[in-house]
Amino acid sequence: MRSFLRFVGVLLFLGVVLPLSAQNKRPQFRPAVIGAGKDSLINRIDSNDLLKKGQKDGAVMFCALVAPNGDATNAWTYRAMPGTEPLAQELERRFLNLKFTPPIYQYQPVSVLLFGTAIFSAAGTPHIQIFLNQDPDEIKALHDFVAPQPVIGGDSKFHGLTLPEGGTPVPMKAVVDTRLKVDRNGELKDLQVLNEEPPLLGFGAAIVADFQGAKFIPAFRYGDPDDCDIPQPICFPPTE
């Protein structure tokens, strides 16, 4: 009888410990980043074709909604520099079936918003660089820096970007410039609205309301979580 009880106890112990052990093999935090496979963004863009289309040096910002399995379920471009229409169009075309590494928050796969910048260089051998942040200083210094990614649902009160009450009078692409302060534990410390385009339609107030109680996968600098205080333009998905 004692042997049987010990056997049952071992089974119960393993039933508790093994799932926890499997969970702890995941990192606490891992941002969605560009993978190395054929479906990754960097491997889908044809730089030589862009050059043939007349693309000069330029940059385009983008935002992607990334699912727990790493799929980009929606993505859009904004703040394209003058003369970068071919680059913006190529990005939007390549967003279809795009793959990122699955984002992880508190050991669990989650959905996030990912912010990035694509820069095309036409001189010499044409090539494209993609940064997963939109901070001019970080990009200029070529830092390995991934901006904080707001978590959608779960412990996070963020459920995505919502339009101001009453919607918009005409189809538009609205951008709100913010200053975002997030600590290395993914806690939002401060969010300041600096500017909104177009003004006076309530997009800034909508951002503040959307991010009340939001949790983040923290910024990552050279592979490790880090505190950050950065400029973050936030673009609403284009309205029809």
JSON list of C-alpha atoms in Angstrom, two decimals:
[
{"chain": "A", "resi": 1, "resn": "MET", "atom": "CA", "xyz": [0.00, 0.00, 0.00]},
{"chain": "A", "resi": 2, "resn": "ARG", "atom": "CA", "xyz": [2.83, 2.41, 0.90]},
{"chain": "A", "resi": 3, "resn": "SER", "atom": "CA", "xyz": [4.58, 1.63, -2.37]},
{"chain": "A", "resi": 4, "resn": "PHE", "atom": "CA", "xyz": [1.39, 2.38, -4.27]},
{"chain": "A", "resi": 5, "resn": "LEU", "atom": "CA", "xyz": [0.93, 5.71, -2.47]},
{"chain": "A", "resi": 6, "resn": "ARG", "atom": "CA", "xyz": [4.55, 6.66, -3.16]},
{"chain": "A", "resi": 7, "resn": "PHE", "atom": "CA", "xyz": [3.99, 5.79, -6.83]},
{"chain": "A", "resi": 8, "resn": "VAL", "atom": "CA", "xyz": [0.86, 7.98, -6.97]},
{"chain": "A", "resi": 9, "resn": "GLY", "atom": "CA", "xyz": [2.78, 10.78, -5.25]},
{"chain": "A", "resi": 10, "resn": "VAL", "atom": "CA", "xyz": [5.55, 10.62, -7.84]},
{"chain": "A", "resi": 11, "resn": "LEU", "atom": "CA", "xyz": [2.99, 10.79, -10.65]},
{"chain": "A", "resi": 12, "resn": "LEU", "atom": "CA", "xyz": [1.32, 13.80, -9.08]},
{"chain": "A", "resi": 13, "resn": "PHE", "atom": "CA", "xyz": [4.69, 15.48, -8.59]},
{"chain": "A", "resi": 14, "resn": "LEU", "atom": "CA", "xyz": [5.65, 14.89, -12.21]},
{"chain": "A", "resi": 15, "resn": "GLY", "atom": "CA", "xyz": [2.25, 16.14, -13.35]},
{"chain": "A", "resi": 16, "resn": "VAL", "atom": "CA", "xyz": [2.94, 19.46, -11.66]},
{"chain": "A", "resi": 17, "resn": "VAL", "atom": "CA", "xyz": [6.66, 19.84, -12.28]},
{"chain": "A", "resi": 18, "resn": "LEU", "atom": "CA", "xyz": [6.86, 18.81, -15.92]},
{"chain": "A", "resi": 19, "resn": "PRO", "atom": "CA", "xyz": [4.42, 21.42, -17.24]},
{"chain": "A", "resi": 20, "resn": "LEU", "atom": "CA", "xyz": [6.20, 24.11, -15.20]},
{"chain": "A", "resi": 21, "resn": "SER", "atom": "CA", "xyz": [9.54, 22.90, -16.51]},
{"chain": "A", "resi": 22, "resn": "ALA", "atom": "CA", "xyz": [8.27, 23.02, -20.08]},
{"chain": "A", "resi": 23, "resn": "GLN", "atom": "CA", "xyz": [6.93, 26.55, -19.51]},
{"chain": "A", "resi": 24, "resn": "ASN", "atom": "CA", "xyz": [10.22, 27.73, -18.04]},
{"chain": "A", "resi": 25, "resn": "LYS", "atom": "CA", "xyz": [12.07, 26.69, -21.17]},
{"chain": "A", "resi": 26, "resn": "ARG", "atom": "CA", "xyz": [10.46, 29.74, -22.76]},
{"chain": "A", "resi": 27, "resn": "PRO", "atom": "CA", "xyz": [11.97, 33.12, -21.99]},
{"chain": "A", "resi": 28, "resn": "GLN", "atom": "CA", "xyz": [9.98, 35.51, -19.84]},
{"chain": "A", "resi": 29, "resn": "PHE", "atom": "CA", "xyz": [9.99, 38.04, -22.67]},
{"chain": "A", "resi": 30, "resn": "ARG", "atom": "CA", "xyz": [10.79, 37.76, -26.35]},
{"chain": "A", "resi": 31, "resn": "PRO", "atom": "CA", "xyz": [9.85, 40.40, -28.91]},
{"chain": "A", "resi": 32, "resn": "ALA", "atom": "CA", "xyz": [8.55, 39.57, -32.34]},
{"chain": "A", "resi": 33, "resn": "VAL", "atom": "CA", "xyz": [11.53, 39.96, -34.67]},
{"chain": "A", "resi": 34, "resn": "ILE", "atom": "CA", "xyz": [12.34, 39.25, -38.29]},
{"chain": "A", "resi": 35, "resn": "GLY", "atom": "CA", "xyz": [13.19, 35.60, -38.82]},
{"chain": "A", "resi": 36, "resn": "ALA", "atom": "CA", "xyz": [15.72, 34.13, -41.21]},
{"chain": "A", "resi": 37, "resn": "GLY", "atom": "CA", "xyz": [13.39, 31.94, -43.28]},
{"chain": "A", "resi": 38, "resn": "LYS", "atom": "CA", "xyz": [12.11, 32.51, -46.78]},
{"chain": "A", "resi": 39, "resn": "ASP", "atom": "CA", "xyz": [8.94, 34.13, -45.38]},
{"chain": "A", "resi": 40, "resn": "SER", "atom": "CA", "xyz": [10.82, 36.78, -43.41]},
{"chain": "A", "resi": 41, "resn": "LEU", "atom": "CA", "xyz": [10.45, 40.38, -44.57]},
{"chain": "A", "resi": 42, "resn": "ILE", "atom": "CA", "xyz": [14.12, 40.98, -45.33]},
{"chain": "A", "resi": 43, "resn": "ASN", "atom": "CA", "xyz": [14.28, 37.96, -47.63]},
{"chain": "A", "resi": 44, "resn": "ARG", "atom": "CA", "xyz": [11.14, 38.90, -49.56]},
{"chain": "A", "resi": 45, "resn": "ILE", "atom": "CA", "xyz": [12.20, 42.31, -50.85]},
{"chain": "A", "resi": 46, "resn": "ASP", "atom": "CA", "xyz": [13.93, 42.52, -54.22]},
{"chain": "A", "resi": 47, "resn": "SER", "atom": "CA", "xyz": [16.35, 45.45, -53.94]},
{"chain": "A", "resi": 48, "resn": "ASN", "atom": "CA", "xyz": [17.41, 45.27, -57.59]},
{"chain": "A", "resi": 49, "resn": "ASP", "atom": "CA", "xyz": [13.78, 45.43, -58.70]},
{"chain": "A", "resi": 50, "resn": "LEU", "atom": "CA", "xyz": [13.25, 48.51, -56.51]},
{"chain": "A", "resi": 51, "resn": "LEU", "atom": "CA", "xyz": [16.25, 50.15, -58.15]},
{"chain": "A", "resi": 52, "resn": "LYS", "atom": "CA", "xyz": [14.80, 49.42, -61.60]},
{"chain": "A", "resi": 53, "resn": "LYS", "atom": "CA", "xyz": [11.56, 51.11, -60.50]},
{"chain": "A", "resi": 54, "resn": "GLY", "atom": "CA", "xyz": [13.50, 54.27, -59.74]},
{"chain": "A", "resi": 55, "resn": "GLN", "atom": "CA", "xyz": [13.71, 53.94, -55.97]},
{"chain": "A", "resi": 56, "resn": "LYS", "atom": "CA", "xyz": [16.37, 56.26, -54.50]},
{"chain": "A", "resi": 57, "resn": "ASP", "atom": "CA", "xyz": [17.62, 56.43, -50.93]},
{"chain": "A", "resi": 58, "resn": "GLY", "atom": "CA", "xyz": [14.67, 56.67, -48.57]},
{"chain": "A", "resi": 59, "resn": "ALA", "atom": "CA", "xyz": [12.81, 55.30, -45.57]},
{"chain": "A", "resi": 60, "resn": "VAL", "atom": "CA", "xyz": [9.31, 54.12, -44.69]},
{"chain": "A", "resi": 61, "resn": "MET", "atom": "CA", "xyz": [7.82, 53.39, -41.27]},
{"chain": "A", "resi": 62, "resn": "PHE", "atom": "CA", "xyz": [5.51, 50.43, -40.75]},
{"chain": "A", "resi": 63, "resn": "CYS", "atom": "CA", "xyz": [3.39, 48.77, -38.09]},
{"chain": "A", "resi": 64, "resn": "ALA", "atom": "CA", "xyz": [2.35, 45.11, -37.99]},
{"chain": "A", "resi": 65, "resn": "LEU", "atom": "CA", "xyz": [-0.15, 43.18, -35.89]},
{"chain": "A", "resi": 66, "resn": "VAL", "atom": "CA", "xyz": [1.66, 39.95, -35.00]},
{"chain": "A", "resi": 67, "resn": "ALA", "atom": "CA", "xyz": [-0.26, 36.87, -33.81]},
{"chain": "A", "resi": 68, "resn": "PRO", "atom": "CA", "xyz": [1.01, 34.43, -31.13]},
{"chain": "A", "resi": 69, "resn": "ASN", "atom": "CA", "xyz": [2.33, 32.11, -33.86]},
{"chain": "A", "resi": 70, "resn": "GLY", "atom": "CA", "xyz": [4.31, 34.93, -35.50]},
{"chain": "A", "resi": 71, "resn": "ASP", "atom": "CA", "xyz": [1.94, 35.56, -38.42]},
{"chain": "A", "resi": 72, "resn": "ALA", "atom": "CA", "xyz": [1.45, 39.19, -39.44]},
{"chain": "A", "resi": 73, "resn": "THR", "atom": "CA", "xyz": [-2.34, 39.36, -39.59]},
{"chain": "A", "resi": 74, "resn": "ASN", "atom": "CA", "xyz": [-2.36, 43.03, -40.59]},
{"chain": "A", "resi": 75, "resn": "ALA", "atom": "CA", "xyz": [0.30, 45.60, -41.49]},
{"chain": "A", "resi": 76, "resn": "TRP", "atom": "CA", "xyz": [0.48, 49.11, -42.91]},
{"chain": "A", "resi": 77, "resn": "THR", "atom": "CA", "xyz": [3.05, 51.74, -43.87]},
{"chain": "A", "resi": 78, "resn": "TYR", "atom": "CA", "xyz": [3.25, 55.44, -43.02]},
{"chain": "A", "resi": 79, "resn": "ARG", "atom": "CA", "xyz": [5.54, 58.44, -42.90]},
{"chain": "A", "resi": 80, "resn": "ALA", "atom": "CA", "xyz": [7.15, 57.49, -46.21]},
{"chain": "A", "resi": 81, "resn": "MET", "atom": "CA", "xyz": [9.87, 59.92, -47.28]},
{"chain": "A", "resi": 82, "resn": "PRO", "atom": "CA", "xyz": [9.28, 61.72, -50.60]},
{"chain": "A", "resi": 83, "resn": "GLY", "atom": "CA", "xyz": [10.06, 59.49, -53.56]},
{"chain": "A", "resi": 84, "resn": "THR", "atom": "CA", "xyz": [9.63, 56.22, -51.66]},
{"chain": "A", "resi": 85, "resn": "GLU", "atom": "CA", "xyz": [6.35, 55.10, -53.22]},
{"chain": "A", "resi": 86, "resn": "PRO", "atom": "CA", "xyz": [8.00, 51.97, -54.76]},
{"chain": "A", "resi": 87, "resn": "LEU", "atom": "CA", "xyz": [9.43, 50.99, -51.37]},
{"chain": "A", "resi": 88, "resn": "ALA", "atom": "CA", "xyz": [6.11, 51.52, -49.56]},
{"chain": "A", "resi": 89, "resn": "GLN", "atom": "CA", "xyz": [4.25, 49.53, -52.21]},
{"chain": "A", "resi": 90, "resn": "GLU", "atom": "CA", "xyz": [6.81, 46.71, -52.05]},
{"chain": "A", "resi": 91, "resn": "LEU", "atom": "CA", "xyz": [6.50, 46.52, -48.27]},
{"chain": "A", "resi": 92, "resn": "GLU", "atom": "CA", "xyz": [2.70, 46.41, -48.37]},
{"chain": "A", "resi": 93, "resn": "ARG", "atom": "CA", "xyz": [2.83, 43.70, -51.04]},
{"chain": "A", "resi": 94, "resn": "ARG", "atom": "CA", "xyz": [5.31, 41.62, -49.04]},
{"chain": "A", "resi": 95, "resn": "PHE", "atom": "CA", "xyz": [3.34, 41.87, -45.79]},
{"chain": "A", "resi": 96, "resn": "LEU", "atom": "CA", "xyz": [1.00, 39.14, -47.10]},
{"chain": "A", "resi": 97, "resn": "ASN", "atom": "CA", "xyz": [1.73, 35.86, -45.24]},
{"chain": "A", "resi": 98, "resn": "LEU", "atom": "CA", "xyz": [4.67, 37.54, -43.49]},
{"chain": "A", "resi": 99, "resn": "LYS", "atom": "CA", "xyz": [6.33, 35.68, -40.62]},
{"chain": "A", "resi": 100, "resn": "PHE", "atom": "CA", "xyz": [7.99, 36.99, -37.47]},
{"chain": "A", "resi": 101, "resn": "THR", "atom": "CA", "xyz": [9.33, 35.02, -34.52]},
{"chain": "A", "resi": 102, "resn": "PRO", "atom": "CA", "xyz": [6.42, 34.39, -32.09]},
{"chain": "A", "resi": 103, "resn": "PRO", "atom": "CA", "xyz": [6.27, 37.11, -29.40]},
{"chain": "A", "resi": 104, "resn": "ILE", "atom": "CA", "xyz": [6.35, 35.98, -25.76]},
{"chain": "A", "resi": 105, "resn": "TYR", "atom": "CA", "xyz": [5.18, 37.87, -22.67]},
{"chain": "A", "resi": 106, "resn": "GLN", "atom": "CA", "xyz": [5.44, 36.30, -19.19]},
{"chain": "A", "resi": 107, "resn": "TYR", "atom": "CA", "xyz": [6.40, 32.94, -20.75]},
{"chain": "A", "resi": 108, "resn": "GLN", "atom": "CA", "xyz": [3.29, 32.84, -22.98]},
{"chain": "A", "resi": 109, "resn": "PRO", "atom": "CA", "xyz": [2.85, 33.48, -26.72]},
{"chain": "A", "resi": 110, "resn": "VAL", "atom": "CA", "xyz": [0.84, 36.68, -27.25]},
{"chain": "A", "resi": 111, "resn": "SER", "atom": "CA", "xyz": [-0.34, 39.09, -29.93]},
{"chain": "A", "resi": 112, "resn": "VAL", "atom": "CA", "xyz": [1.52, 42.40, -30.19]},
{"chain": "A", "resi": 113, "resn": "LEU", "atom": "CA", "xyz": [1.90, 45.53, -32.25]},
{"chain": "A", "resi": 114, "resn": "LEU", "atom": "CA", "xyz": [5.36, 45.75, -33.83]},
{"chain": "A", "resi": 115, "resn": "PHE", "atom": "CA", "xyz": [6.88, 49.05, -35.00]},
{"chain": "A", "resi": 116, "resn": "GLY", "atom": "CA", "xyz": [9.59, 49.22, -37.64]},
{"chain": "A", "resi": 117, "resn": "THR", "atom": "CA", "xyz": [11.47, 51.28, -40.21]},
{"chain": "A", "resi": 118, "resn": "ALA", "atom": "CA", "xyz": [12.66, 50.11, -43.64]},
{"chain": "A", "resi": 119, "resn": "ILE", "atom": "CA", "xyz": [15.58, 52.03, -45.19]},
{"chain": "A", "resi": 120, "resn": "PHE", "atom": "CA", "xyz": [16.62, 51.60, -48.81]},
{"chain": "A", "resi": 121, "resn": "SER", "atom": "CA", "xyz": [20.12, 52.49, -50.00]},
{"chain": "A", "resi": 122, "resn": "ALA", "atom": "CA", "xyz": [20.59, 52.82, -53.76]},
{"chain": "A", "resi": 123, "resn": "ALA", "atom": "CA", "xyz": [24.32, 53.67, -53.81]},
{"chain": "A", "resi": 124, "resn": "GLY", "atom": "CA", "xyz": [26.76, 50.90, -54.69]},
{"chain": "A", "resi": 125, "resn": "THR", "atom": "CA", "xyz": [25.04, 47.55, -54.24]},
{"chain": "A", "resi": 126, "resn": "PRO", "atom": "CA", "xyz": [21.35, 48.36, -53.57]},
{"chain": "A", "resi": 127, "resn": "HIS", "atom": "CA", "xyz": [20.20, 46.99, -50.24]},
{"chain": "A", "resi": 128, "resn": "ILE", "atom": "CA", "xyz": [17.55, 47.39, -47.59]},
{"chain": "A", "resi": 129, "resn": "GLN", "atom": "CA", "xyz": [17.91, 47.60, -43.81]},
{"chain": "A", "resi": 130, "resn": "ILE", "atom": "CA", "xyz": [15.03, 46.99, -41.42]},
{"chain": "A", "resi": 131, "resn": "PHE", "atom": "CA", "xyz": [15.03, 48.33, -37.86]},
{"chain": "A", "resi": 132, "resn": "LEU", "atom": "CA", "xyz": [12.37, 47.29, -35.36]},
{"chain": "A", "resi": 133, "resn": "ASN", "atom": "CA", "xyz": [12.12, 50.76, -33.90]},
{"chain": "A", "resi": 134, "resn": "GLN", "atom": "CA", "xyz": [11.37, 54.28, -35.11]},
{"chain": "A", "resi": 135, "resn": "ASP", "atom": "CA", "xyz": [13.80, 56.29, -32.99]},
{"chain": "A", "resi": 136, "resn": "PRO", "atom": "CA", "xyz": [16.03, 58.40, -35.29]},
{"chain": "A", "resi": 137, "resn": "ASP", "atom": "CA", "xyz": [18.93, 58.34, -32.80]},
{"chain": "A", "resi": 138, "resn": "GLU", "atom": "CA", "xyz": [18.85, 54.56, -32.41]},
{"chain": "A", "resi": 139, "resn": "ILE", "atom": "CA", "xyz": [18.65, 54.07, -36.19]},
{"chain": "A", "resi": 140, "resn": "LYS", "atom": "CA", "xyz": [21.41, 56.57, -36.96]},
{"chain": "A", "resi": 141, "resn": "ALA", "atom": "CA", "xyz": [23.72, 54.79, -34.49]},
{"chain": "A", "resi": 142, "resn": "LEU", "atom": "CA", "xyz": [22.79, 51.39, -36.03]},
{"chain": "A", "resi": 143, "resn": "HIS", "atom": "CA", "xyz": [21.99, 50.04, -32.57]},
{"chain": "A", "resi": 144, "resn": "ASP", "atom": "CA", "xyz": [20.56, 46.56, -32.13]},
{"chain": "A", "resi": 145, "resn": "PHE", "atom": "CA", "xyz": [17.42, 47.91, -30.51]},
{"chain": "A", "resi": 146, "resn": "VAL", "atom": "CA", "xyz": [13.85, 46.59, -30.61]},
{"chain": "A", "resi": 147, "resn": "ALA", "atom": "CA", "xyz": [11.18, 49.04, -29.45]},
{"chain": "A", "resi": 148, "resn": "PRO", "atom": "CA", "xyz": [8.65, 47.95, -26.80]},
{"chain": "A", "resi": 149, "resn": "GLN", "atom": "CA", "xyz": [5.73, 46.00, -28.26]},
{"chain": "A", "resi": 150, "resn": "PRO", "atom": "CA", "xyz": [2.28, 46.50, -26.68]},
{"chain": "A", "resi": 151, "resn": "VAL", "atom": "CA", "xyz": [0.63, 43.22, -25.72]},
{"chain": "A", "resi": 152, "resn": "ILE", "atom": "CA", "xyz": [-2.93, 42.68, -26.88]},
{"chain": "A", "resi": 153, "resn": "GLY", "atom": "CA", "xyz": [-5.29, 41.02, -24.40]},
{"chain": "A", "resi": 154, "resn": "GLY", "atom": "CA", "xyz": [-4.54, 38.76, -21.42]},
{"chain": "A", "resi": 155, "resn": "ASP", "atom": "CA", "xyz": [-3.04, 40.70, -18.50]},
{"chain": "A", "resi": 156, "resn": "SER", "atom": "CA", "xyz": [-2.78, 43.74, -20.75]},
{"chain": "A", "resi": 157, "resn": "LYS", "atom": "CA", "xyz": [-5.70, 46.14, -20.94]},
{"chain": "A", "resi": 158, "resn": "PHE", "atom": "CA", "xyz": [-4.66, 47.06, -24.47]},
{"chain": "A", "resi": 159, "resn": "HIS", "atom": "CA", "xyz": [-7.02, 45.59, -27.07]},
{"chain": "A", "resi": 160, "resn": "GLY", "atom": "CA", "xyz": [-5.76, 47.31, -30.19]},
{"chain": "A", "resi": 161, "resn": "LEU", "atom": "CA", "xyz": [-6.06, 50.79, -31.68]},
{"chain": "A", "resi": 162, "resn": "THR", "atom": "CA", "xyz": [-9.58, 52.18, -31.70]},
{"chain": "A", "resi": 163, "resn": "LEU", "atom": "CA", "xyz": [-10.80, 55.19, -33.64]},
{"chain": "A", "resi": 164, "resn": "PRO", "atom": "CA", "xyz": [-12.06, 58.26, -31.80]},
{"chain": "A", "resi": 165, "resn": "GLU", "atom": "CA", "xyz": [-15.71, 58.15, -30.83]},
{"chain": "A", "resi": 166, "resn": "GLY", "atom": "CA", "xyz": [-17.78, 58.96, -33.88]},
{"chain": "A", "resi": 167, "resn": "GLY", "atom": "CA", "xyz": [-15.17, 57.65, -36.32]},
{"chain": "A", "resi": 168, "resn": "THR", "atom": "CA", "xyz": [-13.64, 59.83, -39.04]},
{"chain": "A", "resi": 169, "resn": "PRO", "atom": "CA", "xyz": [-15.42, 62.15, -41.48]},
{"chain": "A", "resi": 170, "resn": "VAL", "atom": "CA", "xyz": [-13.41, 60.87, -44.49]},
{"chain": "A", "resi": 171, "resn": "PRO", "atom": "CA", "xyz": [-10.99, 57.96, -45.14]},
{"chain": "A", "resi": 172, "resn": "MET", "atom": "CA", "xyz": [-7.58, 58.82, -43.67]},
{"chain": "A", "resi": 173, "resn": "LYS", "atom": "CA", "xyz": [-4.34, 57.57, -42.16]},
{"chain": "A", "resi": 174, "resn": "ALA", "atom": "CA", "xyz": [-3.84, 59.17, -38.73]},
{"chain": "A", "resi": 175, "resn": "VAL", "atom": "CA", "xyz": [-0.52, 59.31, -36.87]},
{"chain": "A", "resi": 176, "resn": "VAL", "atom": "CA", "xyz": [0.00, 60.30, -33.23]},
{"chain": "A", "resi": 177, "resn": "ASP", "atom": "CA", "xyz": [3.52, 61.21, -32.08]},
{"chain": "A", "resi": 178, "resn": "THR", "atom": "CA", "xyz": [4.10, 60.00, -28.53]},
{"chain": "A", "resi": 179, "resn": "ARG", "atom": "CA", "xyz": [6.91, 59.81, -26.02]},
{"chain": "A", "resi": 180, "resn": "LEU", "atom": "CA", "xyz": [6.90, 56.30, -24.58]},
{"chain": "A", "resi": 181, "resn": "LYS", "atom": "CA", "xyz": [8.58, 55.23, -21.35]},
{"chain": "A", "resi": 182, "resn": "VAL", "atom": "CA", "xyz": [8.55, 51.48, -20.59]},
{"chain": "A", "resi": 183, "resn": "ASP", "atom": "CA", "xyz": [10.71, 49.69, -18.02]},
{"chain": "A", "resi": 184, "resn": "ARG", "atom": "CA", "xyz": [12.52, 46.38, -18.51]},
{"chain": "A", "resi": 185, "resn": "ASN", "atom": "CA", "xyz": [9.61, 44.51, -16.89]},
{"chain": "A", "resi": 186, "resn": "GLY", "atom": "CA", "xyz": [7.16, 45.68, -19.55]},
{"chain": "A", "resi": 187, "resn": "GLU", "atom": "CA", "xyz": [5.43, 48.25, -17.32]},
{"chain": "A", "resi": 188, "resn": "LEU", "atom": "CA", "xyz": [4.27, 51.47, -18.94]},
{"chain": "A", "resi": 189, "resn": "LYS", "atom": "CA", "xyz": [5.72, 54.34, -16.91]},
{"chain": "A", "resi": 190, "resn": "ASP", "atom": "CA", "xyz": [4.67, 57.29, -19.04]},
{"chain": "A", "resi": 191, "resn": "LEU", "atom": "CA", "xyz": [2.94, 58.09, -22.31]},
{"chain": "A", "resi": 192, "resn": "GLN", "atom": "CA", "xyz": [2.91, 61.65, -23.62]},
{"chain": "A", "resi": 193, "resn": "VAL", "atom": "CA", "xyz": [1.08, 62.81, -26.73]},
{"chain": "A", "resi": 194, "resn": "LEU", "atom": "CA", "xyz": [3.31, 65.29, -28.58]},
{"chain": "A", "resi": 195, "resn": "ASN", "atom": "CA", "xyz": [1.45, 65.78, -31.84]},
{"chain": "A", "resi": 196, "resn": "GLU", "atom": "CA", "xyz": [-1.39, 64.31, -33.87]},
{"chain": "A", "resi": 197, "resn": "GLU", "atom": "CA", "xyz": [-2.07, 64.29, -37.59]},
{"chain": "A", "resi": 198, "resn": "PRO", "atom": "CA", "xyz": [-4.72, 65.30, -38.44]},
{"chain": "A", "resi": 199, "resn": "PRO", "atom": "CA", "xyz": [-5.31, 67.51, -35.38]},
{"chain": "A", "resi": 200, "resn": "LEU", "atom": "CA", "xyz": [-8.49, 68.15, -33.41]},
{"chain": "A", "resi": 201, "resn": "LEU", "atom": "CA", "xyz": [-10.18, 64.83, -34.28]},
{"chain": "A", "resi": 202, "resn": "GLY", "atom": "CA", "xyz": [-9.45, 63.05, -31.01]},
{"chain": "A", "resi": 203, "resn": "PHE", "atom": "CA", "xyz": [-6.74, 60.63, -32.14]},
{"chain": "A", "resi": 204, "resn": "GLY", "atom": "CA", "xyz": [-4.39, 61.62, -29.32]},
{"chain": "A", "resi": 205, "resn": "ALA", "atom": "CA", "xyz": [-7.09, 61.08, -26.68]},
{"chain": "A", "resi": 206, "resn": "ALA", "atom": "CA", "xyz": [-7.92, 57.72, -28.30]},
{"chain": "A", "resi": 207, "resn": "ILE", "atom": "CA", "xyz": [-4.28, 56.61, -27.92]},
{"chain": "A", "resi": 208, "resn": "VAL", "atom": "CA", "xyz": [-4.21, 57.61, -24.25]},
{"chain": "A", "resi": 209, "resn": "ALA", "atom": "CA", "xyz": [-7.44, 55.67, -23.61]},
{"chain": "A", "resi": 210, "resn": "ASP", "atom": "CA", "xyz": [-6.26, 52.61, -25.56]},
{"chain": "A", "resi": 211, "resn": "PHE", "atom": "CA", "xyz": [-3.01, 52.34, -23.57]},
{"chain": "A", "resi": 212, "resn": "GLN", "atom": "CA", "xyz": [-4.52, 52.68, -20.10]},
{"chain": "A", "resi": 213, "resn": "GLY", "atom": "CA", "xyz": [-3.36, 49.54, -18.28]},
{"chain": "A", "resi": 214, "resn": "ALA", "atom": "CA", "xyz": [-1.34, 48.27, -21.25]},
{"chain": "A", "resi": 215, "resn": "LYS", "atom": "CA", "xyz": [1.48, 45.78, -20.76]},
{"chain": "A", "resi": 216, "resn": "PHE", "atom": "CA", "xyz": [4.47, 45.53, -23.07]},
{"chain": "A", "resi": 217, "resn": "ILE", "atom": "CA", "xyz": [7.14, 43.17, -24.16]},
{"chain": "A", "resi": 218, "resn": "PRO", "atom": "CA", "xyz": [9.95, 45.51, -23.04]},
{"chain": "A", "resi": 219, "resn": "ALA", "atom": "CA", "xyz": [12.53, 47.07, -25.32]},
{"chain": "A", "resi": 220, "resn": "PHE", "atom": "CA", "xyz": [15.42, 44.77, -26.16]},
{"chain": "A", "resi": 221, "resn": "ARG", "atom": "CA", "xyz": [18.94, 46.13, -26.57]},
{"chain": "A", "resi": 222, "resn": "TYR", "atom": "CA", "xyz": [21.53, 43.73, -27.94]},
{"chain": "A", "resi": 223, "resn": "GLY", "atom": "CA", "xyz": [19.39, 40.77, -26.95]},
{"chain": "A", "resi": 224, "resn": "ASP", "atom": "CA", "xyz": [18.48, 41.79, -23.39]},
{"chain": "A", "resi": 225, "resn": "PRO", "atom": "CA", "xyz": [15.42, 43.59, -21.90]},
{"chain": "A", "resi": 226, "resn": "ASP", "atom": "CA", "xyz": [16.09, 47.25, -21.20]},
{"chain": "A", "resi": 227, "resn": "ASP", "atom": "CA", "xyz": [14.41, 50.38, -19.88]},
{"chain": "A", "resi": 228, "resn": "CYS", "atom": "CA", "xyz": [13.59, 52.88, -22.59]},
{"chain": "A", "resi": 229, "resn": "ASP", "atom": "CA", "xyz": [12.29, 56.41, -23.08]},
{"chain": "A", "resi": 230, "resn": "ILE", "atom": "CA", "xyz": [11.79, 56.90, -26.82]},
{"chain": "A", "resi": 231, "resn": "PRO", "atom": "CA", "xyz": [9.77, 58.78, -29.42]},
{"chain": "A", "resi": 232, "resn": "GLN", "atom": "CA", "xyz": [7.10, 56.48, -30.85]},
{"chain": "A", "resi": 233, "resn": "PRO", "atom": "CA", "xyz": [4.86, 57.50, -33.75]},
{"chain": "A", "resi": 234, "resn": "ILE", "atom": "CA", "xyz": [1.68, 55.40, -33.61]},
{"chain": "A", "resi": 235, "resn": "CYS", "atom": "CA", "xyz": [-0.32, 55.08, -36.81]},
{"chain": "A", "resi": 236, "resn": "PHE", "atom": "CA", "xyz": [-3.92, 53.92, -36.89]},
{"chain": "A", "resi": 237, "resn": "PRO", "atom": "CA", "xyz": [-4.74, 51.35, -39.59]},
{"chain": "A", "resi": 238, "resn": "PRO", "atom": "CA", "xyz": [-5.99, 53.22, -42.68]},
{"chain": "A", "resi": 239, "resn": "THR", "atom": "CA", "xyz": [-9.74, 53.81, -42.61]},
{"chain": "A", "resi": 240, "resn": "GLU", "atom": "CA", "xyz": [-11.83, 52.93, -45.63]}
]
